[in-house]
Coordinates of C-alpha atoms in Angstrom, one line a residue:
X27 CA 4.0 1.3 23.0
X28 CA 4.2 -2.2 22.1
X29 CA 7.1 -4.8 22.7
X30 CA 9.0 -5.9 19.6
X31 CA 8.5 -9.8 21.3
X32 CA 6.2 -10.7 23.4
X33 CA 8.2 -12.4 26.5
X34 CA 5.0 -13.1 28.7
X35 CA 4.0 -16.4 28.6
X36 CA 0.3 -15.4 29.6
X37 CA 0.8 -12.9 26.3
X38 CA 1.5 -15.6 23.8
X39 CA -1.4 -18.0 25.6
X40 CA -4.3 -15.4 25.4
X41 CA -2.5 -14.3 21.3
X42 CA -3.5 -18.0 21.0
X43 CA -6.6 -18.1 22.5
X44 CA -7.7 -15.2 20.7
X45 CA -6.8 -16.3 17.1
X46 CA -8.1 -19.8 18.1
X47 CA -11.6 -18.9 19.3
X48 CA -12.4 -15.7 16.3
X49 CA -11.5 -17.8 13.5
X50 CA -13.0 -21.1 14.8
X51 CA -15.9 -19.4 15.1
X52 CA -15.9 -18.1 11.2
X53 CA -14.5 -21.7 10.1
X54 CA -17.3 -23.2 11.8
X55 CA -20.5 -20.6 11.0
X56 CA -18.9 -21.0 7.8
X57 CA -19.0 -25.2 7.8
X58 CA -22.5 -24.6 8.2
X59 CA -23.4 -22.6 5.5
X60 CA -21.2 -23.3 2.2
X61 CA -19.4 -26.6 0.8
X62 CA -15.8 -27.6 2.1
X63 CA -14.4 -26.2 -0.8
X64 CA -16.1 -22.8 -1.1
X65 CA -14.3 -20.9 1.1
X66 CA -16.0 -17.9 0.9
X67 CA -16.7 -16.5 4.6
X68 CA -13.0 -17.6 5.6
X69 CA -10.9 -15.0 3.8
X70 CA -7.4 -14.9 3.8
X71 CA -6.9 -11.4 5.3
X72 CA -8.8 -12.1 8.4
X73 CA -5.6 -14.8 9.6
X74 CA -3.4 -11.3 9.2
X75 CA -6.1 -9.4 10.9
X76 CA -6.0 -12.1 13.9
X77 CA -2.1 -11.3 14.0
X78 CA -2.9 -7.6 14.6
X79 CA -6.1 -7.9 17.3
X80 CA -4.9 -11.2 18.9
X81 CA -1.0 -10.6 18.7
X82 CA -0.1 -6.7 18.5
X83 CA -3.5 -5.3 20.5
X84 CA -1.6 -2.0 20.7
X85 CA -0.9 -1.2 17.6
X86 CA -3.0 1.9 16.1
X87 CA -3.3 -0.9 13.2
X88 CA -5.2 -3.3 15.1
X89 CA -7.8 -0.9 17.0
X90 CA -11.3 -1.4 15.5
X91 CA -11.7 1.3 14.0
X92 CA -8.7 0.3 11.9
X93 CA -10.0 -3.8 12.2
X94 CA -13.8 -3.2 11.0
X95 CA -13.3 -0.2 9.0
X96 CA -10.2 -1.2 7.3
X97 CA -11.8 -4.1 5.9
X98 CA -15.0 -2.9 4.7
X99 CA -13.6 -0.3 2.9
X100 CA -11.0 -2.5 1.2
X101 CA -14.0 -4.8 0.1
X102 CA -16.2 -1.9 -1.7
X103 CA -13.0 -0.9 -3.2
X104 CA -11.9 -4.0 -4.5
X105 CA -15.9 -5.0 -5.5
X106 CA -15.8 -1.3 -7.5
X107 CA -13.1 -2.2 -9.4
X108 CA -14.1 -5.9 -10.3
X109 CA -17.5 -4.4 -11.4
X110 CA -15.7 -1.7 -13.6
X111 CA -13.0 -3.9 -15.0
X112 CA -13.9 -7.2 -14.5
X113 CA -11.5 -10.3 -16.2
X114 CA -8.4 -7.8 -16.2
X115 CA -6.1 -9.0 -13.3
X116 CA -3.2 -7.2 -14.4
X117 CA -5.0 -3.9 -13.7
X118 CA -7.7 -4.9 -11.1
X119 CA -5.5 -6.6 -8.9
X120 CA -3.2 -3.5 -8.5
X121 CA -5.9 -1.1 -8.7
X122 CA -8.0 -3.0 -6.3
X123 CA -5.0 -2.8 -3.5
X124 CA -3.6 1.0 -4.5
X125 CA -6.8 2.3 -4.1
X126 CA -7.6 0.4 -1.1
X127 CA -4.4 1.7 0.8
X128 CA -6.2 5.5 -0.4
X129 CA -9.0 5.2 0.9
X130 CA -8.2 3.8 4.1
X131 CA -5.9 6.5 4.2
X132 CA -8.6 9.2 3.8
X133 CA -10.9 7.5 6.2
X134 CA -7.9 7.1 8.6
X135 CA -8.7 3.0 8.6
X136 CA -5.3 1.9 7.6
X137 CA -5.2 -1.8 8.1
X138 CA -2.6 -4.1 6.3
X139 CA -4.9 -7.2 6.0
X140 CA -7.4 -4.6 3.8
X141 CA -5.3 -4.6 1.1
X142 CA -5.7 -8.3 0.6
X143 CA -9.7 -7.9 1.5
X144 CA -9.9 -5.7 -1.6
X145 CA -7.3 -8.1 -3.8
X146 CA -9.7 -11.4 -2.8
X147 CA -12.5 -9.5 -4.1
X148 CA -11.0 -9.1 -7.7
X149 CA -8.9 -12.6 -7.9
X150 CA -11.1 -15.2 -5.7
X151 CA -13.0 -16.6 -9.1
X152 CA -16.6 -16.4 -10.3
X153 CA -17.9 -17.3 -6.2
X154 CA -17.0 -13.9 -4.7
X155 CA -17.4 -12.0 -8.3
X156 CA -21.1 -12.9 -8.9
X157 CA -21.7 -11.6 -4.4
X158 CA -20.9 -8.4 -5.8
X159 CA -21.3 -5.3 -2.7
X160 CA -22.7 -8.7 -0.7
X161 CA -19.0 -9.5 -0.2
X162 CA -18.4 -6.2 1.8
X163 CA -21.5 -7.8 4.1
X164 CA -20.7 -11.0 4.4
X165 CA -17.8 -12.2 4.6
X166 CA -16.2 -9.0 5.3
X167 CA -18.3 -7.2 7.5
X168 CA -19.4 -9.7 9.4
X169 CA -16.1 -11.7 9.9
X170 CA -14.2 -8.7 10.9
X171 CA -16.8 -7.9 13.7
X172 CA -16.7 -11.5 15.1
X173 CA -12.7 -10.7 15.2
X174 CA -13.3 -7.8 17.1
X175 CA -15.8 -9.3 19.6
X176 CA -13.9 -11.9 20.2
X177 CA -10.7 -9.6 20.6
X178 CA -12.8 -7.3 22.9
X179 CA -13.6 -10.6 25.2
X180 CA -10.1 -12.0 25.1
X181 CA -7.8 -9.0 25.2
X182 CA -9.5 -7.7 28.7
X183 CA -9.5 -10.8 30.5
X184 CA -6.4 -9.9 32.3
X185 CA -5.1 -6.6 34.4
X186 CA -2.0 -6.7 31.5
X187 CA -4.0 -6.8 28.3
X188 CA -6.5 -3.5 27.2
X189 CA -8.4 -3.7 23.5
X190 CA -8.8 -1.8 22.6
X191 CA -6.3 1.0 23.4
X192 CA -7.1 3.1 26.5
X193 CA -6.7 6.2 24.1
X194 CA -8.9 4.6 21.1
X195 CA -12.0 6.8 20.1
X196 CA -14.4 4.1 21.2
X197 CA -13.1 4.1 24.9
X198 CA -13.0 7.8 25.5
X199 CA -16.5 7.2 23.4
X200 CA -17.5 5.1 26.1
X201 CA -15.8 7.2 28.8
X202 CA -17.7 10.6 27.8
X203 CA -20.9 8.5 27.8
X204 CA -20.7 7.4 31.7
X205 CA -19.6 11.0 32.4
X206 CA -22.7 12.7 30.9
X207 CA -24.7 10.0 32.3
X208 CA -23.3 10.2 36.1
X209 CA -23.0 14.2 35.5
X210 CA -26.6 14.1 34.8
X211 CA -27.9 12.2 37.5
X212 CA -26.1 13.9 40.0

């Protein structure tokens, strides 16, 4: 279960490290690529999303299904309904977040930071508009999986700290994998 407050010093300082090193590394891969003033790869949601994988790593919010899922639905949500009702913000915008929460729902990849993912994609100006489904790829995609590399290297560094959850799908994933395999050579 996770603490309300974190009290552990070594929590807050690997929180930091965390959120420092995944979105520094966006920031910069995206310093690279675009203008100072097109930011584009650097999408608002992924600062909540570091919150959640950085800050809260046991929340059933924050696992990666939830991180890398979450988002990419959200994206061809919110890209769906810019393409179907594109220049309406008083319908796309809510549309583009209700039906964002749904399907994350239905997938089971409920992650708060989605719902602004899919609300970026129908208010963010003519720059994400004319990516179309390229949004979903990149930025979203591919900035939600550096998060959750990143989280993966930082949040095991210590005894203390397990990302994901030791119940998450993709560690008894792993942990059925090394049983067949060690079952098999046996």
């Amino acid at each position: 279960m996770y603490k309300e407050t974190l009290v552990d010093v070594r929590e807050h300082f690997w929180s930091f490290v965390g959120a420092f090193v995944g979105i520094g590394i966006i920031a910069y891969l995206q310093s690279l690529q675009l203008p100072a003033l097109e930011n584009i790869f650097l999408i608002g949601s992924f600062g909540a999303s570091a919150v959640l994988v950085y800050g809260a790593i046991q929340s059933p919010l924050a696992q990666p299904r939830n991180l890398i899922g979450g988002h990419v639905v959200s994206a061809l949500v919110g890209v769906t309904v810019g393409k179907l009702l594109p220049d309406v913000i008083w319908l796309t915008a809510p549309l583009a977040v209700a039906f964002s929460i749904v399907f994350m729902q239905i997938t089971k990849t409920l992650h708060p930071p989605g719902g602004a993912t899919a609300l970026i994609a129908v208010s963010s100006g003519t720059k994400i508009a004319s990516m179309g489904y390229m949004y979903v790829l990149s930025p979203v995609f591919t900035g939600a999986l550096i998060l959750f590399l990143v989280a993966l290297l930082f949040n095991n560094v210590t005894k203390k700290r397990h990302y994901p959850v030791k119940a998450s799908r993709l560690r008894r994933s792993r942990r059925s994998q090394l049983s067949r395999r060690f079952k098999g050579s046996s």
